[in-house]
Structures are given as C-alpha cells and as structure tokens.
Short mmCIF file of C-alpha atoms in Angstrom, two decimals:
data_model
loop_
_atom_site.label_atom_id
_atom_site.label_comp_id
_atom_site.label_asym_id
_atom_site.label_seq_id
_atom_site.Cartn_x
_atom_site.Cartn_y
_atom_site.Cartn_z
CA UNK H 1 30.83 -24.72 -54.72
CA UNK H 2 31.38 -23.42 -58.04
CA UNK H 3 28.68 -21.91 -60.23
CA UNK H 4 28.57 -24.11 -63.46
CA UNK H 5 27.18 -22.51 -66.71
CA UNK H 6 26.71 -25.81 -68.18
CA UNK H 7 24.08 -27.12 -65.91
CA UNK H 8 22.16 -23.40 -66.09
CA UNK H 9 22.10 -24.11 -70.21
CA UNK H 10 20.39 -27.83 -69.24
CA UNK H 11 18.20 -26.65 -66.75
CA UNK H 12 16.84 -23.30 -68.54
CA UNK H 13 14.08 -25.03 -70.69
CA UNK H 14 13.11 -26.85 -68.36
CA UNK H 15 12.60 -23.88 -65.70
CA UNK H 16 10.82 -22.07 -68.89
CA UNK H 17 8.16 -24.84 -69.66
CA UNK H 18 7.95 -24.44 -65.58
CA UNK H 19 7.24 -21.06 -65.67
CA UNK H 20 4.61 -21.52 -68.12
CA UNK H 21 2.95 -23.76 -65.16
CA UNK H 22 3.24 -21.02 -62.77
CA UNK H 23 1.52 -18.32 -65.27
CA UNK H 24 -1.09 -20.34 -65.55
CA UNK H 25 -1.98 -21.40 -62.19
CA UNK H 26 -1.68 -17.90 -61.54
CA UNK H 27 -4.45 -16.35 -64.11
CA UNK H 28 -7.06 -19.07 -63.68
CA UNK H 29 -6.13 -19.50 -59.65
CA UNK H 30 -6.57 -15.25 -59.73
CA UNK H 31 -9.77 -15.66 -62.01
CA UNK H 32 -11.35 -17.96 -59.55
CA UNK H 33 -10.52 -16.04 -56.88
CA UNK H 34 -12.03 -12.74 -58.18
CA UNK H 35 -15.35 -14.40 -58.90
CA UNK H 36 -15.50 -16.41 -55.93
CA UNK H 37 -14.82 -13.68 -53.98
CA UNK H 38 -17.27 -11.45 -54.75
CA UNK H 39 -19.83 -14.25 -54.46
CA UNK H 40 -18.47 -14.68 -51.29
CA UNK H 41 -18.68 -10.95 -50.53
CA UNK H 42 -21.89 -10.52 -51.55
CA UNK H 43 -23.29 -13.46 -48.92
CA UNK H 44 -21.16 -11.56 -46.47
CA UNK H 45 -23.50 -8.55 -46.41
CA UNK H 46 -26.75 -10.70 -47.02
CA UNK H 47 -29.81 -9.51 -45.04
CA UNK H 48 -30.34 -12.83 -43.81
CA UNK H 49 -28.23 -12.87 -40.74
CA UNK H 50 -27.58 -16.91 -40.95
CA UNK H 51 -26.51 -16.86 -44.69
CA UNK H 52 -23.56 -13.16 -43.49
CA UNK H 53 -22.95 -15.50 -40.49
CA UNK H 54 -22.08 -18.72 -41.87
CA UNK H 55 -20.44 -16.85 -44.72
CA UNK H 56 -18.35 -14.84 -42.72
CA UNK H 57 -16.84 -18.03 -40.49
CA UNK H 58 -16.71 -20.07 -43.69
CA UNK H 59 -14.18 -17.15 -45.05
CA UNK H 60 -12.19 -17.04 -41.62
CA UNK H 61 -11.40 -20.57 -41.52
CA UNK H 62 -10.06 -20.39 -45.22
CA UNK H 63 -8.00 -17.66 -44.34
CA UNK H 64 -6.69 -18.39 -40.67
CA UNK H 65 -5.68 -22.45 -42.47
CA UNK H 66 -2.59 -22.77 -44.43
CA UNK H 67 -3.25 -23.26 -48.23
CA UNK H 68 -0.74 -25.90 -48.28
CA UNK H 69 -2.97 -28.02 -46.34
CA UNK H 70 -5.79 -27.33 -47.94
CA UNK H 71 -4.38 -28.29 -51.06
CA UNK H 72 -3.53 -31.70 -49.65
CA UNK H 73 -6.71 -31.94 -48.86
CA UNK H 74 -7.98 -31.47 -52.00
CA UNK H 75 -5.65 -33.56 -53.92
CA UNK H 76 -5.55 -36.59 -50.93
CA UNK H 77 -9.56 -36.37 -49.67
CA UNK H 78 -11.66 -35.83 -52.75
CA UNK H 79 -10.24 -38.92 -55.02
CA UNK H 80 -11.83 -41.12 -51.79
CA UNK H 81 -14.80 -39.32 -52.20
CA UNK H 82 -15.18 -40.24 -55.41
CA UNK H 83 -13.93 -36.77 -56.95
CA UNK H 84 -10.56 -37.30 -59.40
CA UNK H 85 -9.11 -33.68 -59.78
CA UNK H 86 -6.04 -33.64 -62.09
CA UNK H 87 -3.09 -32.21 -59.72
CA UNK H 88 -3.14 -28.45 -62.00
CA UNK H 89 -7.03 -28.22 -61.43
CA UNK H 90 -6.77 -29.63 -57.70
CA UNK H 91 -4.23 -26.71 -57.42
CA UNK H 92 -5.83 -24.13 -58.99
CA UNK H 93 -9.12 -24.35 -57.40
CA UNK H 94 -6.57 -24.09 -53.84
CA UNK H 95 -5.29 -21.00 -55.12
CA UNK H 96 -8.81 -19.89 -56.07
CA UNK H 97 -10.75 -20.41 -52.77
CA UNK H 98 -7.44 -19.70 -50.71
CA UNK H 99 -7.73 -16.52 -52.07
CA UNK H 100 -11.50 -15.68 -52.65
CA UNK H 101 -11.35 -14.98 -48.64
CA UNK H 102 -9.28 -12.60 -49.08
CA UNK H 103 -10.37 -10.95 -52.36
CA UNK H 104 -13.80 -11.00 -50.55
CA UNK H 105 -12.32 -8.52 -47.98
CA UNK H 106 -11.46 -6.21 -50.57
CA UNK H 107 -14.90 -6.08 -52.49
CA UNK H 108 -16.70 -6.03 -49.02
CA UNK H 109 -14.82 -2.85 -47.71
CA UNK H 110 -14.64 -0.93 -51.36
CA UNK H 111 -18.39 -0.71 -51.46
CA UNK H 112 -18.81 -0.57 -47.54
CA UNK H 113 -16.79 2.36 -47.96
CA UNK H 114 -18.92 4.37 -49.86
CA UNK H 115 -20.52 6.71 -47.83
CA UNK H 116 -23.95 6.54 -46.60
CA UNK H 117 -25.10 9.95 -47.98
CA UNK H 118 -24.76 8.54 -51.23
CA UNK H 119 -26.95 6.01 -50.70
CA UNK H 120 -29.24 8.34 -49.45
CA UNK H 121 -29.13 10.55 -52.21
CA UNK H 122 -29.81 7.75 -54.64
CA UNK H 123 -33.02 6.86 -52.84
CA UNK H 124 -33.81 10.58 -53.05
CA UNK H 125 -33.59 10.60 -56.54
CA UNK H 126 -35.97 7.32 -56.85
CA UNK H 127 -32.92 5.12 -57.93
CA UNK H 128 -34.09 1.26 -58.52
CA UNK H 129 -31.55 -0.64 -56.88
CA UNK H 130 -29.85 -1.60 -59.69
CA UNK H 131 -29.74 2.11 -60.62
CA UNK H 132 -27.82 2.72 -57.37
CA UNK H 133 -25.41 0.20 -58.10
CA UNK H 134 -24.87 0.74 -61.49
CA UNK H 135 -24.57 4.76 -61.46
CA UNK H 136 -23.88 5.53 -57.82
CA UNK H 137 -22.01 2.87 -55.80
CA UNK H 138 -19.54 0.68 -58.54
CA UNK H 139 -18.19 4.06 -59.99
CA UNK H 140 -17.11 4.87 -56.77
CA UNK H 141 -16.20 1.49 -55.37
CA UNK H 142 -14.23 -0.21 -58.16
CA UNK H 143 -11.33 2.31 -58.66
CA UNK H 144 -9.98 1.62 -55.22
CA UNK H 145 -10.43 -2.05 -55.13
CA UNK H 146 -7.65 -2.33 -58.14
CA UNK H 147 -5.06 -2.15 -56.65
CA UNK H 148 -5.54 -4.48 -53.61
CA UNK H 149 -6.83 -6.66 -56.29
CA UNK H 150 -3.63 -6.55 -58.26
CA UNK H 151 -1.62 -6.89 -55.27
CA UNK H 152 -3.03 -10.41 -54.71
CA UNK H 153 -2.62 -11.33 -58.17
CA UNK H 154 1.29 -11.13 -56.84
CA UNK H 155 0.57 -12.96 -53.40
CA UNK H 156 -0.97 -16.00 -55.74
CA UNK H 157 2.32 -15.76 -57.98
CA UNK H 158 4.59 -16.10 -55.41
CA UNK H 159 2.11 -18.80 -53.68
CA UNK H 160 2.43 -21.31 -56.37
CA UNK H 161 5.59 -23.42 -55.57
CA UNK H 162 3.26 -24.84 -52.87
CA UNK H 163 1.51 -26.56 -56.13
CA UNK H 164 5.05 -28.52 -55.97
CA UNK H 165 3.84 -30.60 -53.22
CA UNK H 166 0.58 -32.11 -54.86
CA UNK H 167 2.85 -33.08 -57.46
CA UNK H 168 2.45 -30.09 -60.21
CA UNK H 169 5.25 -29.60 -62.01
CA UNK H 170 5.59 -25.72 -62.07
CA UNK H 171 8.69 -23.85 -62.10
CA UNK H 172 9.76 -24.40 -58.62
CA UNK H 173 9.16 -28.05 -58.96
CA UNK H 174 11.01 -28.29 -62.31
CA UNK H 175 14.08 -27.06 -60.74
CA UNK H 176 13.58 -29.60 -57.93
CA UNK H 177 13.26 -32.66 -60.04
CA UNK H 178 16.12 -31.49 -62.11
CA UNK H 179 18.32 -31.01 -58.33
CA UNK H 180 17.41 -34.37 -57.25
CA UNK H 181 18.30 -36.44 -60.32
CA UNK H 182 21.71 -34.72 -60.95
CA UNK H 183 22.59 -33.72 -57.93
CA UNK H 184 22.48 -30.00 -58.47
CA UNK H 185 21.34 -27.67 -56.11
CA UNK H 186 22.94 -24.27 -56.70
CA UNK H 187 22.19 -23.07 -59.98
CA UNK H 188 18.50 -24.33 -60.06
CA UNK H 189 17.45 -23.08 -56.91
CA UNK H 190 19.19 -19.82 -57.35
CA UNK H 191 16.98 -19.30 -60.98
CA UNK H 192 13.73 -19.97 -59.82
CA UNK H 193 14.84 -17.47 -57.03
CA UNK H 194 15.62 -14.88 -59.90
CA UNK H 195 12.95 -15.72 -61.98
CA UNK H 196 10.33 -14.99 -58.88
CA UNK H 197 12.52 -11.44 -58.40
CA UNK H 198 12.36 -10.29 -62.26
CA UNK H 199 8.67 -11.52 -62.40
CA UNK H 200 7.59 -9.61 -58.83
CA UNK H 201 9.79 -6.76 -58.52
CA UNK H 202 8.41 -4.90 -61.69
CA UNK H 203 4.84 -5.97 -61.12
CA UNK H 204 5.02 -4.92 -57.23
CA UNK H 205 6.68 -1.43 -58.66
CA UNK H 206 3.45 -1.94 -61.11
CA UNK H 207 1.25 -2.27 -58.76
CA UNK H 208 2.57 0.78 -56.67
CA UNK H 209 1.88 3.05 -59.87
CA UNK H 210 -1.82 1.75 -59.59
CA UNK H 211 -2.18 3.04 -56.06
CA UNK H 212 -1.32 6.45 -56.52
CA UNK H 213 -3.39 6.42 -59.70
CA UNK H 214 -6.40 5.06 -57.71
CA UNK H 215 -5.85 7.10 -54.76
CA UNK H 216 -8.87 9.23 -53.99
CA UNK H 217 -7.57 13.13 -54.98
CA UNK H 218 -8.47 14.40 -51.67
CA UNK H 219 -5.91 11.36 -50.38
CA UNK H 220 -2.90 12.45 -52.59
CA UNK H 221 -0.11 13.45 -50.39
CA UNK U 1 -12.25 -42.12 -35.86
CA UNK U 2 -10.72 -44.62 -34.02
CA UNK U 3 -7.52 -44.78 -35.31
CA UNK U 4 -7.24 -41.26 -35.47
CA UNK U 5 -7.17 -40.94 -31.76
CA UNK U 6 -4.91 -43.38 -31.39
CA UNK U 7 -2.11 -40.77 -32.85
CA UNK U 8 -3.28 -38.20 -30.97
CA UNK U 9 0.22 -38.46 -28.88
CA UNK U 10 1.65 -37.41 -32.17
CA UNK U 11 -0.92 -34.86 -33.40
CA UNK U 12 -0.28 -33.35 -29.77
CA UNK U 13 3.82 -33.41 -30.70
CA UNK U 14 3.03 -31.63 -33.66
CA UNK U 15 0.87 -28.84 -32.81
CA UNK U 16 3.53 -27.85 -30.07
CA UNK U 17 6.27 -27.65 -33.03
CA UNK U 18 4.03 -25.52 -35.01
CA UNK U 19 3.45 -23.36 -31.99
CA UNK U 20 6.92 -22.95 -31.46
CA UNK U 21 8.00 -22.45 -34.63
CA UNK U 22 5.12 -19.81 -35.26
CA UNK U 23 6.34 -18.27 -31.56
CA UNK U 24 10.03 -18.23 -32.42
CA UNK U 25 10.22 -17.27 -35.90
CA UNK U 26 7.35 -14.25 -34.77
CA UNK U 27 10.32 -13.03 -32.87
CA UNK U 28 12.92 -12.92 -35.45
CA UNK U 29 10.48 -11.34 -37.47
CA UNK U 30 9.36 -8.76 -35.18
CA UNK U 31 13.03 -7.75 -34.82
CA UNK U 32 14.18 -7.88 -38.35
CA UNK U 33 11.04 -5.61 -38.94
CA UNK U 34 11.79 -3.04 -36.85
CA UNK U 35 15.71 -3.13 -37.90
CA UNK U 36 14.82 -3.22 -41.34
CA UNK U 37 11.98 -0.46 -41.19
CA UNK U 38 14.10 1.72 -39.14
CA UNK U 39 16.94 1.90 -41.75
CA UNK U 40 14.56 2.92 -44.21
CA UNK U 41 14.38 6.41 -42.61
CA UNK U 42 18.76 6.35 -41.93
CA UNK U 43 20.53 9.24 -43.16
CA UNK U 44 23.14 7.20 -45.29
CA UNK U 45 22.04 5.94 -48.32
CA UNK U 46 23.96 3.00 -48.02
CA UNK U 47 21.48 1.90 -45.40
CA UNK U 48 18.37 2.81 -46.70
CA UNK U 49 20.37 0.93 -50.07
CA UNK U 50 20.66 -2.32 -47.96
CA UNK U 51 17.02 -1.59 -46.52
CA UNK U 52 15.71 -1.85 -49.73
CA UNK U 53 17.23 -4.63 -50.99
CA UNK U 54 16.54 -6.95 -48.09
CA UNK U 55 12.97 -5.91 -48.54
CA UNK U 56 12.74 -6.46 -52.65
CA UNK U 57 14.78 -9.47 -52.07
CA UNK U 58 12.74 -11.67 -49.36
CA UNK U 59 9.19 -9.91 -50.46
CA UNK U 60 9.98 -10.39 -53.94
CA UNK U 61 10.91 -14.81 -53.85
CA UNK U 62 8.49 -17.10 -52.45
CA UNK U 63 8.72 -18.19 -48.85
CA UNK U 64 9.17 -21.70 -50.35
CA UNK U 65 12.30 -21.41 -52.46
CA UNK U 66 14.03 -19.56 -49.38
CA UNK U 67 13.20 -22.23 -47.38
CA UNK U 68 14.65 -24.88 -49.63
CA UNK U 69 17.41 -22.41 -50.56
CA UNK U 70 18.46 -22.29 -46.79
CA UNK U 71 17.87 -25.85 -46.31
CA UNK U 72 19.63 -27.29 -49.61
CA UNK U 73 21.78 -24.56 -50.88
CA UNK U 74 23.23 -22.88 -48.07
CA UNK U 75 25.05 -26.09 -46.62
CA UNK U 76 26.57 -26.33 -49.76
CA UNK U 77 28.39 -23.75 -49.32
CA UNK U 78 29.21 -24.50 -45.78
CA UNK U 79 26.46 -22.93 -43.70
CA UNK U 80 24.90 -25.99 -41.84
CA UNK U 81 21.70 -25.28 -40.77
CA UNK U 82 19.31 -28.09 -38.85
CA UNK U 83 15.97 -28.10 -40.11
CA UNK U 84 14.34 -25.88 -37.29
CA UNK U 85 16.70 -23.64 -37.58
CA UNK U 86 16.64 -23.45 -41.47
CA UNK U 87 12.20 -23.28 -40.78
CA UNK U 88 12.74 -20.49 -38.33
CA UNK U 89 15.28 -18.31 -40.29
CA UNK U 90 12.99 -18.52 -43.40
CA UNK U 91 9.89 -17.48 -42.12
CA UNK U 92 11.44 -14.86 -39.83
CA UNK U 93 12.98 -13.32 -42.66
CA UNK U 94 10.14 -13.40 -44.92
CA UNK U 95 7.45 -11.84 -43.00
CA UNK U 96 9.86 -9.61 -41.43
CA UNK U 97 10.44 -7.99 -44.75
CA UNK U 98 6.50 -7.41 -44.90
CA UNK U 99 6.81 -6.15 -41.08
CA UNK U 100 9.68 -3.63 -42.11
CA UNK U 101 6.64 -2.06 -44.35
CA UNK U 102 4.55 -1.81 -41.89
CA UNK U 103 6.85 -0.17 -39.55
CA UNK U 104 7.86 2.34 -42.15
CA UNK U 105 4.21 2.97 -43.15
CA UNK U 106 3.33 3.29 -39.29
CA UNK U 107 5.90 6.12 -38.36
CA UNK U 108 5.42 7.77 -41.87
CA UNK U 109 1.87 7.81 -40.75
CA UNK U 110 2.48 9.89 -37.33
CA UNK U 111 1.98 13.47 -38.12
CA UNK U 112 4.54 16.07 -39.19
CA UNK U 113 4.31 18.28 -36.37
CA UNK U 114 5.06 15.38 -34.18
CA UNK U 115 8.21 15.11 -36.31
CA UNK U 116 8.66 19.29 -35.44
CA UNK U 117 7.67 19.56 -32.54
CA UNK U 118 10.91 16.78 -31.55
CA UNK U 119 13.14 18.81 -33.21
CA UNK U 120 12.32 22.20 -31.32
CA UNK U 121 12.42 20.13 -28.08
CA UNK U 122 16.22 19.31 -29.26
CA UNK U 123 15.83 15.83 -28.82
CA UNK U 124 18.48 13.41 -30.53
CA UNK U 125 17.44 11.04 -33.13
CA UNK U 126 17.25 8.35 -30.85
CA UNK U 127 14.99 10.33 -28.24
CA UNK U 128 12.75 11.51 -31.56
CA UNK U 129 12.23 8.02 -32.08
CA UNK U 130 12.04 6.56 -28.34
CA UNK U 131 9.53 8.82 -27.43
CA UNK U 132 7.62 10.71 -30.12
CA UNK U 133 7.64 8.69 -33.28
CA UNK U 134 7.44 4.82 -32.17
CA UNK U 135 4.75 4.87 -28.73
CA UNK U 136 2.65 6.40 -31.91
CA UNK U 137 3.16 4.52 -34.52
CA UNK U 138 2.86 1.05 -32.33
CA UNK U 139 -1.15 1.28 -32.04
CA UNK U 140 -1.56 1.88 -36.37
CA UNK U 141 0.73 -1.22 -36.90
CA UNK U 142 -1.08 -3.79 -34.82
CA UNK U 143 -3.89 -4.80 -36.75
CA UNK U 144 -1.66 -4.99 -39.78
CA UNK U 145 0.96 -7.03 -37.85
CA UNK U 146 -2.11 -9.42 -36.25
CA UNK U 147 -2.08 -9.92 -40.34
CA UNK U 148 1.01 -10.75 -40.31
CA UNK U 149 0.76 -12.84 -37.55
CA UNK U 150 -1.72 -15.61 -39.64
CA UNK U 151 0.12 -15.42 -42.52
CA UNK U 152 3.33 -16.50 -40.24
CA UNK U 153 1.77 -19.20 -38.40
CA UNK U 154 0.40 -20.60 -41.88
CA UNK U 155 3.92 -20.28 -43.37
CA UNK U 156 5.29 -22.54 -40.73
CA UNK U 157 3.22 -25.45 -42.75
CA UNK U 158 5.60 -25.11 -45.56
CA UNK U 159 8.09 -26.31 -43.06
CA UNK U 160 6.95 -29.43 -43.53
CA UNK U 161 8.12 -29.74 -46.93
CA UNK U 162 12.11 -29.37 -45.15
CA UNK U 163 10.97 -32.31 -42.76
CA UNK U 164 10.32 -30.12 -39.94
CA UNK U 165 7.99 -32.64 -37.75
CA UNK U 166 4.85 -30.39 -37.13
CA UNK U 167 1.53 -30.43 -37.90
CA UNK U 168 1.35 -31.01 -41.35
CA UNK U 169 3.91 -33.39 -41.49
CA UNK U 170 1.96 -35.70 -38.20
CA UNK U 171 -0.71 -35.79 -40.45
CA UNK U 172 1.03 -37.32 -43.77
CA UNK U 173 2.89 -39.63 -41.51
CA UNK U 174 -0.84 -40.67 -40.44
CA UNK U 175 -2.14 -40.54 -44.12
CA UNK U 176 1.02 -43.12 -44.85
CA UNK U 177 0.22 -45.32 -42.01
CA UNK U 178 -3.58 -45.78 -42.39
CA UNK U 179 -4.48 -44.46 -45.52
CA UNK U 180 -7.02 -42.20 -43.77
CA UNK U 181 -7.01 -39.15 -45.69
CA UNK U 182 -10.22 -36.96 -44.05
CA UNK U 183 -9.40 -37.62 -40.53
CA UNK U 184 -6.19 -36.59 -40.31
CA UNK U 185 -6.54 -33.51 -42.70
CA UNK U 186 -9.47 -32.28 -41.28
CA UNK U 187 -8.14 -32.90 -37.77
CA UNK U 188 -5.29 -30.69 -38.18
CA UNK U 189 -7.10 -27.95 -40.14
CA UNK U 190 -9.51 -27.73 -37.17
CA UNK U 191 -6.46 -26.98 -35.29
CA UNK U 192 -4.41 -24.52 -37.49
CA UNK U 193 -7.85 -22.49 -37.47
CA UNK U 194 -8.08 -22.71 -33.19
CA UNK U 195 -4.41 -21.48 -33.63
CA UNK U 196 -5.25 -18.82 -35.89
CA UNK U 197 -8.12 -17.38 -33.51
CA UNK U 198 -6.32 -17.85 -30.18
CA UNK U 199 -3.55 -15.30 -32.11
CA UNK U 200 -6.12 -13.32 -33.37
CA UNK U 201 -7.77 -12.76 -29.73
CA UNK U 202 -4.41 -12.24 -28.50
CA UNK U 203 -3.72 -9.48 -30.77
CA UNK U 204 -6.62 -7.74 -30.33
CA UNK U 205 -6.00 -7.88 -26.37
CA UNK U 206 -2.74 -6.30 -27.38
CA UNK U 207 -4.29 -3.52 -29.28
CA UNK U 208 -6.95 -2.98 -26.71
CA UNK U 209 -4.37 -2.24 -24.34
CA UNK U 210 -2.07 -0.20 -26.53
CA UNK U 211 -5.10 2.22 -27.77
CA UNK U 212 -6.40 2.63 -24.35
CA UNK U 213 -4.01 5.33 -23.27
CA UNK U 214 -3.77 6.73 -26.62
CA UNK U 215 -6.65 7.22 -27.34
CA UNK U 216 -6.65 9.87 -24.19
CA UNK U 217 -3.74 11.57 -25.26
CA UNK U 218 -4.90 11.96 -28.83
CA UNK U 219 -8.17 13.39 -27.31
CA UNK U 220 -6.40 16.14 -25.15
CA UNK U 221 -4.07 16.83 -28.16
CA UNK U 222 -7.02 18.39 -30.02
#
C-alpha cells in the first residue's frame, strides 16, 4: 500500500467543499442546540410537576438513543408523514435536539448551582424576579456554563460524519464517495482523519484555556 | 403492526448483537482506560508521551472514521479484521480514551496527603496505587463512567454503517422489506432507550455498593 500524492491533490477540494458541510452543520446544529436547550431546561425546573416530569423523560430518551437513529428517523419517517426535510436540515435539526438534552444539563445545573442564600438575599432586597435573574443569578451562572458549552460545540463537530448516512455530503462522506468510485481508501480516509485532529486538537486545547479562565477563584488549584 | 411482529425473530437477533457488542467493547474500554490513565502519571516521559497521544489521537477523530478506517483501511495494509471485531476495537478504543480521563481526573482528585501519607508508610508504587490511590478514586469515576457507558452503547449503532447485523441494521433490513418506516424505527428506539436505563440502574447499583463502605471510612477519617 503505497501513499500516492496524486490522488491526495484530486481528492483535496473535494474534502474542502466537505468541510465546509461539516462547519456548517456544526454552527446551526450547535445554535439549535443552545436554544433548545435552555427551553428545554427551563420546562425541566417548571413548577408544574407534569410539565418537569414529562420534560425530564422526554430529555432522557433523547439522550440514552443513538443520534444515528434518530436521524434516520427523521430523514425515513417524516417524508411519510407528509414532512419533506432536505437531508442538511433533516441533519441539523438531529444534531440540534440530540444535543439540546445535553446542553439542557448544563444550563439546569449552572443556575441550580447558585446558592440558595443568594436567592434569599435577592428577595431581601425586594428583587422582582426578573431583577433576580438579571442582577443576581445569570452573572453568576453563565461564566461556568462556557465552557461545558464549548465543549459540546466539539462533541457536535466530531458527531457529524453520522450526517453521511442520511445522505449529506459532508467531509467524511466526500472522502467516501471519492473511495468508492476510484477505489481509494488510504489517502482519503487518512485526511478526513487529520482534518478532524487539526480542527479538534486546538479547539479542545481552546476549550481547556476557557476552564481555567471560568473556574470559580476559590476553585483555582 | 402486524408485519412488524412478524420480524420480531430478527429484532430479537439484533438487540442481542448490540448487547454484546456494547458488553464486549465496555471491556476493552474499561481496560484501555485504566492502562492509558495510569501511564499518564509514569515516571518516563516516553510513556506519559505515548499516553498523550493515544488520548489526542482517538478523542480528537470521530468514532466514525476509525471505524471505517479499521474496517476499510487497515486490511489494506494487511490487518484483516471481521466486522465485529473491527465494531468492537473501534468503540473500545474510542471511549477508552475518554475513560483514561476520567481515571486520571479520579486519582488526581484523591487528596495529597493520601499521596504522603503512602510514601511515609514506604509502600512501592504499585502498593501506593493498589491500596491508597485506586479503592479511592473508583467511587468519583462511576457516575462519569455510567456516562460513558450510554455514550458506548449508542456508539455501537454506528456499527451498523460497517454491516455489523444489530439493531439498527434489523431495522433498515425491515424498512427495505416493507417500506414501514415508523414501526421499525420507533421499535428499536424504544429498545436502545430500555438498554440505556437497564445500564443506567446497573451503574448506580454499582456505585451504591462502592460508596457504601467509603463513605464510613471517609467519615472516621475526619
């Protein structure tokens, strides 16, 4: 098996359109999820104990399925229901709701983590509600939800070759039609491998900056 | 709903392979976890070196592309694997770089004078480990390995996509064949989520018993 320059100069544009793809589905996939999420978050802690119930399973059962399957669900289920998703948007919204469980996690413990005293103290000083939120709990709840939040945006990156199998033609996929029709498996497959490292490693170092930046000062080691 | 009971007998077939595959490739990654996370803390820096690099490497490239990398690439260059074994290897080794963290993370976590109080005993590295470090580090990693232990078992539906027969790949065979598309889909989701919550009540049976005596010991401690 010999590595073959030639075929990595034919294959390279069509990885970089591909990669385009994969950006994409990432940002929107990530915006969904963010928004979704802290919808989803926000039902979690309802008062009404039917609306945190039946949001709470609803979340599980996103998160404990494979997304793979729930994107063939999408993309095979809703055109008999009438609903014609293009494959990207079929994809994206997968990524989005896949993800919005998870992202929901993260929004639910940053402000269930603020202590109760200063909820208490914000009802001692008369705070409305949306005084509490505004001046009291975000402040103190945002900064440590970055980073899990930019974390995911990673996970989603690295999730998108599954778009390959509704028929999205994404980086991953691009290599894989290009394999198939000339019969070349090495040097395609080995670039979207190094395309994924380049692309992660820096972000996850990224990513690892934000933490200790985030970190509570009482929490720095 | 008729028809969709009629392939139950393979729906059955394929919930077993995903079971398995989740079971066996659990293992591997459990292993390579431990192996990995353990070098992490070696005194040659040629093995923390190769730590690191198994780690950036698996964490860093989708599950996916090792998967068809193993399945397609490898034999190319003489490594044969079947498709099991090519399912197996790739999610072992991808969660078990995420484990690895979560060992290192774990023992980091056990307190200094722990670490201290080894060395004045003049235990050997392996006894500082065997006895002080690990039995308390073991109770902080499982919730983060019952995680884990999802994300594994919905990995193993990617195997599909190297024509591993399990769940996922019952029910395209059954979308082909009838050209039922909600049955079959929601069938198997139903069960990938029973899955999911048997392992999660498992784990937490595990942790129960694991915090049980600790939590004793960290109470007379203090």
């Amino acid at each position: 098996m010999e590595w073959s320059w030639t075929v990595v100069e034919a294959v390279l544009p069509k990885l970089a359109q591909g990669l385009i793809v994969t950006i994409q589905a990432t940002f929107v996939g990530a915006f969904l999820a963010y928004v979704l999420g802290l919808g989803l978050a926000l039902l979690k802690m309802s008062k009404i104990k039917v609306v945190a119930w039946i949001s709470y399973w609803l979340g599980e059962f996103v998160r404990r399925t494979p997304l793979l399957v729930q994107l063939y669900f999408l993309f095979y289920v809703l055109p008999d229901l009438g609903i014609f998703l293009s494959p990207f948007v079929a994809g994206v919204i997968g990524l989005g709701v896949h993800f919005s469980a998870y992202t929901s996690e993260v929004y639910r413990a940053g402000i269930e983590n603020v202590p109760k005293g200063q909820w208490e103290a914000s009802r001692a000083l008369n705070y409305n509600s949306y005084q509490t939120m505004r001046f009291v709990i975000l402040p103190q709840s945002i900064p440590p939800m970055i980073p899990p939040l930019a974390n995911y945006l990673i996970t989603m990156f690295k999730e998108t070759p599954l778009l390959s199998a509704i028929t999205v033609i994404e980086l991953f996929n691009a290599a894989n039609i290009y394999s198939n029709s000339h019969y070349k498996y090495l040097e395609p497959m080995t670039l979207v491998g190094l395309f994924f490292l380049i692309v992660s490693v820096p972000s996850a170092y990224f990513a690892m900056r934000l933490e200790k930046h985030f970190k509570p000062k009482s929490m720095r080691g | 709903m008729d028809s969709i009971i009629e392939y139950s007998p393979i729906l059955i077939k394929g919930t077993i392979t995903t079971i398995q595959l989740t079971l066996a490739s659990a293992v591997l990654a459990l292993t390579i976890s431990f192996i990995v996370g353990l070098a992490r803390f070696s005194r040659h820096r040629s093995v923390r070196a190769a730590a690191i690099c198994y780690l950036e490497f698996f964490r860093g490239t989708s599950a996916i592309v090792q998967m068809f990398f193993m399945y397609y690439v490898l034999p190319l260059m003489g490594v044969h694997f079947s498709p099991l074994t090519a399912g197996i290897l790739a999610c072992g080794c991808n969660l078990g770089s995420y484990g690895s963290e979560v060992v290192r993370g774990a023992i980091q976590s056990v307190s200094r004078g722990q670490h201290e109080a080894a060395l004045a005993l003049n235990y050997t590295t392996y006894q500082r480990y065997r006895y002080v470090l690990i039995p308390q580090a073991i109770p902080v990693m499982i919730p983060t390995f019952s995680n884990l232990l999802i994300e594994l078992m919905k990995l193993t539906a990617v195997a599909s996509l190297i024509t591993i027969s399990d769940l996922t790949f019952m029910a395209q065979i059954i979308r082909v064949q009838t050209a039922l598309t909600l049955e079959p889909f929601l069938v198997i989701l139903v069960i990938y989520f029973i899955i999911a919550t048997l392992l999660v009540q498992f784990t937490k049976l595990v942790e129960r018993k694991f915090s049980k005596g600790r939590q004793v010991v960290s109470d007379g401690g203090r």
